[in-house]
Amino acid sequence: MGIAIKGRGSTSHLAGRFESTVSEAVDDGWAMDESEEFLAPRLRTEVRAETARSIISRNNSPDVGFSQSVNPYRGCEHGCSYCFARPSHAYLNLSPGLDFETKLFAKTNAPQLLRKELSKPGYAPQPIALGINTDAYQPIERKFKLTRQLIEVMLETKHPFSLITKNALVERDIDLLAPLAAENLVSVHFSVTSLDPHLSAKLEPRASAPHARLRAMKRLHEAGIPVGVMVAPVIPWINDSELEAVLEAAHDAGASTAGYVLLRLPLEVAPLFRDWLDTHHPDRAAHVMSTIQQLRGGKDYDSQFGTRMRGQGVYAELLNNRFKLARKRLGFNAQNSHWPKLDCSLFEKPLPPKVDTPQGSLF
């Protein structure tokens, strides 16, 4: 069992799968006096500027509903204990645990790269999903404003995009999102895991509180921006009982589309989440993991297309039926995908960026 660190979702610097050496804590017998209270050290967030080589990521997954995405940041200060993107930090020789939420990278050339890629002769517009791997509106966006700059490029070129966030900071950019929405060029989705602020603070310590996300959802809706809700992730015996309540609260705040995703535990996320359970819910940790393994064919995770977002078995069927009934009762759009259709016909290719050459303006 780890020690909870205020404002952080992980309790350790779990080594990544590519590390050649691993350190392990050992009890040396010097136990603390019972009157002493162990205080885990507070960790500061470090942000490093990164010059990216490309900015649009492409996929052909049948599960996600989009074919290209843009992520202005690596790592995420929200610190969600369950984040499926944590293993990506292992490629940087950093821990998918505490490093993922404290050692961040800002792709400072992202807006320029996006403009360059959109200006390529063979580029054909398809909706871009903004901030999928890590939240585009995480706290460091207040300083770097990379997401806002990316949206400015989308507005200038009339390029369709969707975004999903846990942060009410999205309200800042209503002035850009509203005119995009007027031409069916944007949709905004809010991930709401729980309505309980105490549980949310443990699961996703630096994300906006649930009521703040719902308030932001309502304000975007009132500004004419289509909003949706993702109940993600649904965790057996932790927040699954709130499914209908979250959908109802989001509908009252103006959400017109809804979806849900079952907890995913790829690679290093599994031991990190097990530690989170042992730290915050030791009384039900075994029951939670037992149910997850029933949903994943006896494993912590199964990456198979078609079932990785929903799971398999009786629990998965019951959860899906509950979602469908609540969606119908509340009047959400009944569509196969929670991602609405956006207009790609208005796209205006930008001029390619100027490149300085020794020959000057002759070429």
PDB file of C-alpha atoms in Angstrom, residues 5 43 54 58 89 100 109 130 136 153 161 178 198 205 217 251 259 284 305 332 339:
ATOM      1  CA  ILE A   5       0.208  12.388  -1.774  1.00  0.00           C
ATOM      2  CA  LEU A  43       6.047  17.289  -5.614  1.00  0.00           C
ATOM      3  CA  SER A  54       4.750  16.289 -36.222  1.00  0.00           C
ATOM      4  CA  ARG A  58      -3.579   9.085 -37.119  1.00  0.00           C
ATOM      5  CA  HIS A  89       5.862   8.247 -20.392  1.00  0.00           C
ATOM      6  CA  PHE A 100       3.547  11.307 -15.712  1.00  0.00           C
ATOM      7  CA  ASN A 109       5.610  24.639 -31.858  1.00  0.00           C
ATOM      8  CA  LEU A 130      -8.123  17.582 -29.667  1.00  0.00           C
ATOM      9  CA  ALA A 136      -5.650  19.804 -23.725  1.00  0.00           C
ATOM     10  CA  VAL A 153      -5.793  27.840 -36.448  1.00  0.00           C
ATOM     11  CA  PHE A 161     -12.690  19.263 -34.515  1.00  0.00           C
ATOM     12  CA  ALA A 178     -19.047  29.773 -30.452  1.00  0.00           C
ATOM     13  CA  HIS A 198     -14.449  13.564  -2.415  1.00  0.00           C
ATOM     14  CA  PRO A 205      -6.910  15.210  -8.004  1.00  0.00           C
ATOM     15  CA  MET A 217     -21.012  22.462 -19.787  1.00  0.00           C
ATOM     16  CA  HIS A 251     -28.538  16.331 -19.527  1.00  0.00           C
ATOM     17  CA  GLY A 259     -21.215   7.752 -23.930  1.00  0.00           C
ATOM     18  CA  ARG A 284     -13.022  -3.513  -1.664  1.00  0.00           C
ATOM     19  CA  PHE A 305     -11.042  -4.154 -30.644  1.00  0.00           C
ATOM     20  CA  PHE A 332     -30.095  11.910 -25.460  1.00  0.00           C
ATOM     21  CA  TRP A 339     -19.205  12.032 -31.715  1.00  0.00           C
TER      22      TRP A 339
END
